[in-house]
Short mmCIF file of N, CA and C in Angstrom, two decimals:
data_model
loop_
_atom_site.label_atom_id
_atom_site.label_comp_id
_atom_site.label_asym_id
_atom_site.label_seq_id
_atom_site.Cartn_x
_atom_site.Cartn_y
_atom_site.Cartn_z
N UNK D 46 -13.92 3.96 -52.59
CA UNK D 46 -14.37 3.99 -51.20
C UNK D 46 -15.89 3.94 -51.14
N UNK D 47 -16.40 3.13 -50.24
CA UNK D 47 -17.84 3.05 -50.04
C UNK D 47 -18.13 3.22 -48.56
N UNK D 48 -19.25 3.85 -48.27
CA UNK D 48 -19.66 4.01 -46.87
C UNK D 48 -20.37 2.76 -46.42
N UNK D 49 -20.01 2.25 -45.29
CA UNK D 49 -20.60 1.05 -44.74
C UNK D 49 -21.20 1.43 -43.39
N UNK D 50 -22.42 1.00 -43.14
CA UNK D 50 -23.08 1.37 -41.88
C UNK D 50 -22.58 0.49 -40.74
N UNK D 51 -22.41 1.10 -39.61
CA UNK D 51 -22.02 0.40 -38.39
C UNK D 51 -22.68 1.13 -37.23
N UNK D 52 -22.49 0.66 -36.03
CA UNK D 52 -23.10 1.30 -34.87
C UNK D 52 -22.29 0.98 -33.62
N UNK D 53 -22.46 1.84 -32.62
CA UNK D 53 -21.90 1.54 -31.31
C UNK D 53 -23.05 1.14 -30.39
N UNK D 54 -22.77 0.23 -29.50
CA UNK D 54 -23.76 -0.31 -28.56
C UNK D 54 -23.37 0.17 -27.18
N UNK D 55 -24.20 0.99 -26.56
CA UNK D 55 -23.86 1.66 -25.30
C UNK D 55 -24.57 1.09 -24.07
N UNK D 56 -25.03 -0.13 -24.12
CA UNK D 56 -25.78 -0.70 -22.99
C UNK D 56 -24.96 -0.68 -21.71
N UNK D 57 -23.72 -1.13 -21.77
CA UNK D 57 -22.90 -1.21 -20.55
C UNK D 57 -22.71 0.18 -19.92
N UNK D 58 -22.46 1.20 -20.75
CA UNK D 58 -22.25 2.55 -20.24
C UNK D 58 -23.51 3.11 -19.59
N UNK D 59 -24.66 2.86 -20.22
CA UNK D 59 -25.93 3.35 -19.67
C UNK D 59 -26.26 2.63 -18.38
N UNK D 60 -26.00 1.31 -18.34
CA UNK D 60 -26.22 0.57 -17.09
C UNK D 60 -25.36 1.15 -15.97
N UNK D 61 -24.10 1.42 -16.25
CA UNK D 61 -23.19 1.95 -15.23
C UNK D 61 -23.67 3.32 -14.74
N UNK D 62 -24.18 4.13 -15.65
CA UNK D 62 -24.70 5.45 -15.26
C UNK D 62 -25.92 5.32 -14.35
N UNK D 63 -26.62 4.18 -14.42
CA UNK D 63 -27.79 3.93 -13.58
C UNK D 63 -27.44 3.09 -12.34
N UNK D 64 -26.15 2.86 -12.11
CA UNK D 64 -25.72 2.11 -10.92
C UNK D 64 -25.76 0.61 -11.09
N UNK D 65 -25.86 0.12 -12.30
CA UNK D 65 -25.86 -1.32 -12.57
C UNK D 65 -24.48 -1.69 -13.13
N UNK D 66 -23.67 -2.36 -12.32
CA UNK D 66 -22.29 -2.64 -12.72
C UNK D 66 -22.05 -4.10 -13.04
N UNK D 67 -23.02 -4.95 -12.82
CA UNK D 67 -22.89 -6.38 -13.11
C UNK D 67 -23.93 -6.77 -14.15
N UNK D 68 -23.59 -7.73 -14.96
CA UNK D 68 -24.55 -8.17 -15.99
C UNK D 68 -25.80 -8.77 -15.36
N UNK D 69 -25.67 -9.29 -14.15
CA UNK D 69 -26.83 -9.90 -13.49
C UNK D 69 -27.79 -8.86 -12.91
N UNK D 70 -27.37 -7.61 -12.82
CA UNK D 70 -28.22 -6.57 -12.26
C UNK D 70 -29.46 -6.31 -13.10
N UNK D 71 -29.38 -6.58 -14.38
CA UNK D 71 -30.50 -6.25 -15.27
C UNK D 71 -31.50 -7.40 -15.41
N UNK D 72 -31.09 -8.61 -15.05
CA UNK D 72 -31.94 -9.78 -15.25
C UNK D 72 -33.31 -9.69 -14.57
N UNK D 73 -33.40 -9.32 -13.27
CA UNK D 73 -34.73 -9.27 -12.65
C UNK D 73 -35.64 -8.23 -13.30
N UNK D 74 -35.07 -7.16 -13.80
CA UNK D 74 -35.87 -6.13 -14.47
C UNK D 74 -36.44 -6.66 -15.80
N UNK D 75 -35.64 -7.47 -16.49
CA UNK D 75 -36.13 -8.08 -17.74
C UNK D 75 -37.24 -9.08 -17.44
N UNK D 76 -37.06 -9.88 -16.39
CA UNK D 76 -38.08 -10.88 -16.02
C UNK D 76 -39.40 -10.20 -15.67
N UNK D 77 -39.33 -9.06 -14.96
CA UNK D 77 -40.55 -8.30 -14.62
C UNK D 77 -41.33 -7.91 -15.87
N UNK D 78 -40.62 -7.73 -16.97
CA UNK D 78 -41.25 -7.31 -18.22
C UNK D 78 -41.50 -8.47 -19.17
N UNK D 79 -41.39 -9.70 -18.66
CA UNK D 79 -41.71 -10.88 -19.46
C UNK D 79 -40.60 -11.34 -20.39
N UNK D 80 -39.39 -10.86 -20.19
CA UNK D 80 -38.24 -11.25 -21.01
C UNK D 80 -37.39 -12.22 -20.20
N UNK D 81 -37.28 -13.45 -20.67
CA UNK D 81 -36.48 -14.45 -19.98
C UNK D 81 -35.28 -14.80 -20.85
N UNK D 82 -34.09 -14.40 -20.39
CA UNK D 82 -32.85 -14.70 -21.09
C UNK D 82 -31.93 -15.46 -20.14
N UNK D 83 -31.11 -16.33 -20.68
CA UNK D 83 -30.14 -17.04 -19.85
C UNK D 83 -29.05 -16.06 -19.41
N UNK D 84 -28.28 -16.47 -18.42
CA UNK D 84 -27.20 -15.59 -17.94
C UNK D 84 -26.17 -15.36 -19.04
N UNK D 85 -25.95 -16.36 -19.89
CA UNK D 85 -25.02 -16.20 -21.01
C UNK D 85 -25.55 -15.20 -22.03
N UNK D 86 -26.84 -15.27 -22.33
CA UNK D 86 -27.44 -14.32 -23.27
C UNK D 86 -27.36 -12.89 -22.73
N UNK D 87 -27.59 -12.72 -21.45
CA UNK D 87 -27.52 -11.39 -20.84
C UNK D 87 -26.08 -10.90 -20.86
N UNK D 88 -25.13 -11.77 -20.54
CA UNK D 88 -23.73 -11.37 -20.57
C UNK D 88 -23.33 -10.89 -21.97
N UNK D 89 -23.73 -11.65 -22.99
CA UNK D 89 -23.42 -11.25 -24.37
C UNK D 89 -24.10 -9.94 -24.74
N UNK D 90 -25.33 -9.77 -24.31
CA UNK D 90 -26.08 -8.55 -24.60
C UNK D 90 -25.38 -7.32 -24.01
N UNK D 91 -24.84 -7.48 -22.81
CA UNK D 91 -24.21 -6.36 -22.12
C UNK D 91 -22.78 -6.12 -22.61
N UNK D 92 -22.04 -7.19 -22.85
CA UNK D 92 -20.60 -7.04 -23.13
C UNK D 92 -20.24 -7.00 -24.60
N UNK D 93 -21.14 -7.44 -25.48
CA UNK D 93 -20.84 -7.47 -26.91
C UNK D 93 -21.85 -6.64 -27.69
N UNK D 94 -21.48 -6.29 -28.90
CA UNK D 94 -22.38 -5.56 -29.79
C UNK D 94 -23.29 -6.58 -30.47
N UNK D 95 -24.60 -6.53 -30.22
CA UNK D 95 -25.48 -7.55 -30.81
C UNK D 95 -25.66 -7.34 -32.32
N UNK D 96 -25.69 -8.44 -33.05
CA UNK D 96 -25.97 -8.39 -34.48
C UNK D 96 -27.47 -8.44 -34.74
N UNK D 97 -28.19 -9.16 -33.89
CA UNK D 97 -29.65 -9.25 -33.98
C UNK D 97 -30.20 -8.99 -32.59
N UNK D 98 -31.31 -8.26 -32.54
CA UNK D 98 -31.89 -7.91 -31.25
C UNK D 98 -33.40 -7.87 -31.39
N UNK D 99 -34.08 -8.58 -30.51
CA UNK D 99 -35.54 -8.57 -30.50
C UNK D 99 -36.03 -7.17 -30.13
N UNK D 100 -37.07 -6.72 -30.81
CA UNK D 100 -37.64 -5.42 -30.49
C UNK D 100 -38.21 -5.40 -29.07
N UNK D 101 -38.73 -6.54 -28.61
CA UNK D 101 -39.26 -6.61 -27.24
C UNK D 101 -38.14 -6.39 -26.23
N UNK D 102 -36.97 -6.98 -26.50
CA UNK D 102 -35.82 -6.79 -25.59
C UNK D 102 -35.36 -5.34 -25.64
N UNK D 103 -35.31 -4.76 -26.83
CA UNK D 103 -34.90 -3.36 -26.96
C UNK D 103 -35.84 -2.43 -26.21
N UNK D 104 -37.14 -2.64 -26.37
CA UNK D 104 -38.12 -1.80 -25.68
C UNK D 104 -38.02 -1.99 -24.17
N UNK D 105 -37.81 -3.23 -23.73
CA UNK D 105 -37.66 -3.50 -22.30
C UNK D 105 -36.42 -2.79 -21.74
N UNK D 106 -35.31 -2.83 -22.48
CA UNK D 106 -34.10 -2.15 -22.03
C UNK D 106 -34.31 -0.64 -21.94
N UNK D 107 -35.01 -0.07 -22.92
CA UNK D 107 -35.28 1.37 -22.88
C UNK D 107 -36.15 1.73 -21.69
N UNK D 108 -37.12 0.86 -21.36
CA UNK D 108 -37.99 1.10 -20.21
C UNK D 108 -37.21 0.97 -18.90
N UNK D 109 -36.41 -0.10 -18.78
CA UNK D 109 -35.64 -0.34 -17.56
C UNK D 109 -34.65 0.79 -17.29
N UNK D 110 -33.97 1.23 -18.33
CA UNK D 110 -32.90 2.21 -18.17
C UNK D 110 -33.37 3.65 -18.37
N UNK D 111 -34.67 3.80 -18.64
CA UNK D 111 -35.25 5.12 -18.87
C UNK D 111 -34.41 5.90 -19.89
N UNK D 112 -34.23 5.28 -21.08
CA UNK D 112 -33.44 5.92 -22.13
C UNK D 112 -34.14 5.74 -23.47
N UNK D 113 -33.59 6.35 -24.46
CA UNK D 113 -34.15 6.24 -25.80
C UNK D 113 -33.29 5.31 -26.64
N UNK D 114 -33.84 4.88 -27.77
CA UNK D 114 -33.11 3.96 -28.63
C UNK D 114 -31.80 4.58 -29.11
N UNK D 115 -31.80 5.88 -29.42
CA UNK D 115 -30.57 6.50 -29.90
C UNK D 115 -29.54 6.70 -28.79
N UNK D 116 -29.91 6.45 -27.53
CA UNK D 116 -28.93 6.42 -26.45
C UNK D 116 -28.20 5.07 -26.46
N UNK D 117 -28.95 4.00 -26.73
CA UNK D 117 -28.38 2.66 -26.75
C UNK D 117 -27.62 2.37 -28.04
N UNK D 118 -28.18 2.78 -29.16
CA UNK D 118 -27.61 2.47 -30.48
C UNK D 118 -27.26 3.78 -31.16
N UNK D 119 -25.98 3.98 -31.43
CA UNK D 119 -25.54 5.19 -32.12
C UNK D 119 -24.98 4.79 -33.47
N UNK D 120 -25.68 5.15 -34.56
CA UNK D 120 -25.18 4.78 -35.90
C UNK D 120 -23.93 5.57 -36.27
N UNK D 121 -23.00 4.88 -36.92
CA UNK D 121 -21.80 5.53 -37.42
C UNK D 121 -21.53 5.03 -38.83
N UNK D 122 -20.91 5.83 -39.65
CA UNK D 122 -20.55 5.43 -41.00
C UNK D 122 -19.08 5.04 -40.99
N UNK D 123 -18.80 3.80 -41.32
CA UNK D 123 -17.42 3.32 -41.40
C UNK D 123 -17.03 3.28 -42.86
N UNK D 124 -15.91 3.88 -43.19
CA UNK D 124 -15.45 3.91 -44.57
C UNK D 124 -14.71 2.62 -44.86
N UNK D 125 -15.14 1.95 -45.90
CA UNK D 125 -14.52 0.69 -46.31
C UNK D 125 -13.62 0.97 -47.51
N UNK D 126 -12.37 0.61 -47.39
CA UNK D 126 -11.43 0.79 -48.51
C UNK D 126 -11.07 -0.57 -49.08
N UNK D 127 -10.99 -0.63 -50.39
CA UNK D 127 -10.61 -1.86 -51.07
C UNK D 127 -9.11 -2.07 -50.87
N UNK D 128 -8.75 -3.23 -50.37
CA UNK D 128 -7.34 -3.54 -50.18
C UNK D 128 -6.69 -3.71 -51.54
N UNK D 129 -5.56 -3.06 -51.75
CA UNK D 129 -4.88 -3.11 -53.04
C UNK D 129 -3.64 -3.97 -52.89
N UNK D 130 -3.52 -4.98 -53.75
CA UNK D 130 -2.37 -5.87 -53.71
C UNK D 130 -1.13 -5.13 -54.19
N UNK D 131 0.03 -5.54 -53.71
CA UNK D 131 1.28 -4.93 -54.13
C UNK D 131 1.46 -5.18 -55.62
N UNK D 132 1.75 -4.13 -56.37
CA UNK D 132 1.95 -4.25 -57.81
C UNK D 132 0.66 -4.25 -58.61
N UNK D 133 -0.46 -4.05 -57.94
CA UNK D 133 -1.75 -4.03 -58.63
C UNK D 133 -2.01 -2.62 -59.14
N UNK D 134 -1.82 -2.42 -60.44
CA UNK D 134 -2.03 -1.11 -61.04
C UNK D 134 -3.34 -1.04 -61.78
N UNK D 135 -4.14 -2.08 -61.68
CA UNK D 135 -5.38 -2.13 -62.44
C UNK D 135 -6.50 -1.44 -61.70
N UNK D 136 -7.53 -1.11 -62.44
CA UNK D 136 -8.70 -0.50 -61.83
C UNK D 136 -9.62 -1.61 -61.37
N UNK D 137 -10.60 -1.32 -60.48
CA UNK D 137 -11.50 -2.36 -59.99
C UNK D 137 -12.34 -2.98 -61.09
N UNK D 138 -12.49 -2.31 -62.24
CA UNK D 138 -13.35 -2.82 -63.30
C UNK D 138 -12.55 -3.42 -64.45
N UNK D 139 -11.36 -3.93 -64.19
CA UNK D 139 -10.51 -4.43 -65.26
C UNK D 139 -10.83 -5.84 -65.68
N UNK D 140 -11.75 -6.51 -65.10
CA UNK D 140 -12.11 -7.85 -65.53
C UNK D 140 -11.70 -8.90 -64.53
N UNK D 141 -11.75 -10.18 -64.95
CA UNK D 141 -11.52 -11.29 -64.01
C UNK D 141 -10.10 -11.39 -63.50
N UNK D 142 -9.12 -10.80 -64.18
CA UNK D 142 -7.73 -10.90 -63.75
C UNK D 142 -7.21 -9.59 -63.19
N UNK D 143 -8.11 -8.75 -62.68
CA UNK D 143 -7.70 -7.42 -62.21
C UNK D 143 -6.74 -7.50 -61.04
N UNK D 144 -6.80 -8.54 -60.20
CA UNK D 144 -5.90 -8.65 -59.06
C UNK D 144 -4.53 -9.17 -59.42
N UNK D 145 -4.31 -9.53 -60.72
CA UNK D 145 -3.02 -10.07 -61.13
C UNK D 145 -2.09 -9.02 -61.71
N UNK D 146 -2.53 -7.77 -61.81
CA UNK D 146 -1.67 -6.71 -62.31
C UNK D 146 -1.32 -6.89 -63.77
N UNK D 147 -2.18 -7.48 -64.57
CA UNK D 147 -1.94 -7.65 -65.99
C UNK D 147 -1.22 -8.95 -66.33
N UNK D 148 -0.79 -9.72 -65.36
CA UNK D 148 -0.10 -10.99 -65.60
C UNK D 148 -1.15 -12.08 -65.78
N UNK D 149 -1.01 -12.84 -66.85
CA UNK D 149 -1.96 -13.93 -67.09
C UNK D 149 -1.21 -15.25 -67.00
N UNK D 150 -1.80 -16.28 -66.48
CA UNK D 150 -1.12 -17.58 -66.39
C UNK D 150 -0.95 -18.21 -67.78
N UNK D 151 0.12 -18.98 -67.93
CA UNK D 151 0.35 -19.68 -69.18
C UNK D 151 -0.27 -21.07 -69.08
N UNK D 152 -0.77 -21.54 -70.21
CA UNK D 152 -1.36 -22.87 -70.27
C UNK D 152 -0.26 -23.91 -70.10
N UNK D 153 -0.50 -24.91 -69.28
CA UNK D 153 0.47 -25.98 -69.07
C UNK D 153 0.41 -26.94 -70.25
N UNK D 154 1.58 -27.45 -70.63
CA UNK D 154 1.66 -28.42 -71.71
C UNK D 154 2.25 -29.70 -71.16
N UNK D 155 1.55 -30.81 -71.32
CA UNK D 155 2.02 -32.11 -70.82
C UNK D 155 2.60 -32.87 -72.00
N UNK D 156 3.83 -33.35 -71.82
CA UNK D 156 4.48 -34.11 -72.89
C UNK D 156 4.95 -35.45 -72.33
N UNK D 157 5.06 -36.46 -73.22
CA UNK D 157 5.60 -37.77 -72.81
C UNK D 157 7.11 -37.68 -72.79
N UNK D 158 7.72 -38.30 -71.79
CA UNK D 158 9.19 -38.27 -71.73
C UNK D 158 9.79 -39.47 -72.38
#
């Protein structure tokens, strides 16, 4: 088991707490701060968890919503488990055929008929 970092994105919840219920409600506030995003970009920003985010956009959102970064982004540790194949009794360090459960392929022999 390994710990994998993940996060929750709370923009929509914070917007709702501030009376902003539509993705278009935040656009004029971003424009006032020099951030120009298309309606599609704003929709994605509000409805999806962003993989990449400009620091200028993040700072603008914190200013608009009067919140802190840890209000918008909450880090969580997701536990990643290695999927084990049925019949796989080998350890992860057993070598190149560890997923075969000790079974090795036989070399094919071609003969003339």
